[in-house]
C-alpha cells in the first residue's frame, strides 16, 4: 500500500502522521513525568497557547514522510502530504491569530 503513488494516499498519510507524532510526543516527553493521557488532554484544553506549538512539533514528522516520498520519486503522494501540511499550517496560523 505504501509503495503506491497516488494523491489520496498522500492526503491520508498527511492526516495520520501528525496524530502518530502526537502520541509519540506523549510517550517520550510527557509519560515519563507520570501524567496520564486524560490529564495531558485536560492540560491542553486549558492552555490554548500550547495547542499551536504542539501541532507544529507534530508536523515535523510530516516533513520526514514528505522527504521520504520525494526521495523515492512518489510525487503524487508527496503532493498530498504537502497539501495536508499546508492545511495544518493555515489552521495553526488561524489559531494564533484568533487567540
Coordinates of C-alpha atoms in Angstrom, one line a residue:
X1 CA 0.0 0.0 0.0
X2 CA 2.8 2.5 0.8
X3 CA 4.5 1.8 -2.5
X4 CA 1.7 3.3 -4.5
X5 CA 1.9 6.8 -5.9
X6 CA -1.5 8.5 -5.6
X7 CA -2.9 11.6 -4.1
X8 CA -5.5 10.0 -1.7
X9 CA -2.7 8.0 0.0
X10 CA -0.7 11.2 0.5
X11 CA -3.7 13.0 2.0
X12 CA -4.3 10.1 4.3
X13 CA -0.7 10.0 5.4
X14 CA -0.7 13.7 5.8
X15 CA -3.5 13.5 8.3
X16 CA -2.4 10.3 10.1
X17 CA 1.3 11.2 10.6
X18 CA 0.8 14.2 12.9
X19 CA -1.6 12.1 15.0
X20 CA 1.0 9.4 15.4
X21 CA 3.6 12.1 16.2
X22 CA 1.2 13.4 18.9
X23 CA 1.1 10.0 20.6
X24 CA 4.8 9.7 20.2
X25 CA 5.3 13.1 21.8
X26 CA 3.2 12.0 24.7
X27 CA 5.1 8.8 25.2
X28 CA 8.5 10.4 25.0
X29 CA 8.0 13.8 26.6
X30 CA 5.0 13.6 28.9
X31 CA 4.6 10.0 30.1
X32 CA 8.0 9.8 32.0
X33 CA 6.6 12.5 34.3
X34 CA 3.7 10.2 35.3
X35 CA 1.0 12.3 33.8
X36 CA -2.0 10.2 32.5
X37 CA -3.2 10.8 28.9
X38 CA -6.5 12.2 30.0
X39 CA -4.7 14.7 32.3
X40 CA -2.5 15.7 29.5
X41 CA -5.5 16.3 27.2
X42 CA -7.1 18.3 30.1
X43 CA -4.0 20.5 30.3
X44 CA -4.1 21.1 26.5
X45 CA -7.8 22.0 26.8
X46 CA -7.0 24.6 29.5
X47 CA -3.9 26.0 27.8
X48 CA -4.8 27.3 24.3
X49 CA -1.4 28.7 23.6
X50 CA 0.2 25.2 23.8
X51 CA -2.0 23.7 21.0
X52 CA -0.4 25.5 18.0
X53 CA 3.1 24.8 19.4
X54 CA 2.4 21.1 19.9
X55 CA 0.7 20.9 16.4
X56 CA 3.9 22.5 14.9
X57 CA 6.0 19.9 16.6
X58 CA 3.8 17.1 15.3
X59 CA 4.1 18.4 11.8
X60 CA 7.8 17.8 11.8
X61 CA 7.1 14.1 11.2
X62 CA 5.1 15.1 8.2
X63 CA 8.3 16.7 6.8
X64 CA 10.2 13.4 7.3
X65 CA 7.5 11.4 5.5
X66 CA 7.3 14.1 2.7
X67 CA 11.1 13.8 2.3
X68 CA 11.0 10.0 2.1
X69 CA 8.3 10.1 -0.6
X70 CA 10.0 12.8 -2.7
X71 CA 13.3 10.9 -2.4
X72 CA 11.6 7.7 -3.8
X73 CA 10.0 9.7 -6.7
X74 CA 6.5 9.2 -5.5
X75 CA 5.5 12.8 -6.4
X76 CA 1.7 12.4 -6.3
X77 CA 1.8 11.0 -2.7
X78 CA 4.2 13.8 -1.7
X79 CA 1.8 16.4 -3.1
X80 CA -1.0 15.0 -0.9
X81 CA 1.3 15.1 2.2
X82 CA 2.3 18.7 1.3
X83 CA -1.3 19.7 0.8
X84 CA -2.4 18.5 4.2
X85 CA 0.7 20.0 5.8
X86 CA -0.3 23.4 4.4
X87 CA -3.8 23.0 5.7
X88 CA -2.4 22.3 9.1
X89 CA -0.1 25.3 8.8
X90 CA -3.1 27.5 7.9
X91 CA -5.0 26.1 10.9
X92 CA -2.1 26.9 13.2
X93 CA -1.9 30.5 11.9
X94 CA -5.6 30.9 12.4
X95 CA -5.3 29.6 16.0
X96 CA -2.5 32.1 16.7
X97 CA -4.5 35.0 15.2
X98 CA -7.7 34.1 17.0
X99 CA -6.3 33.6 20.4

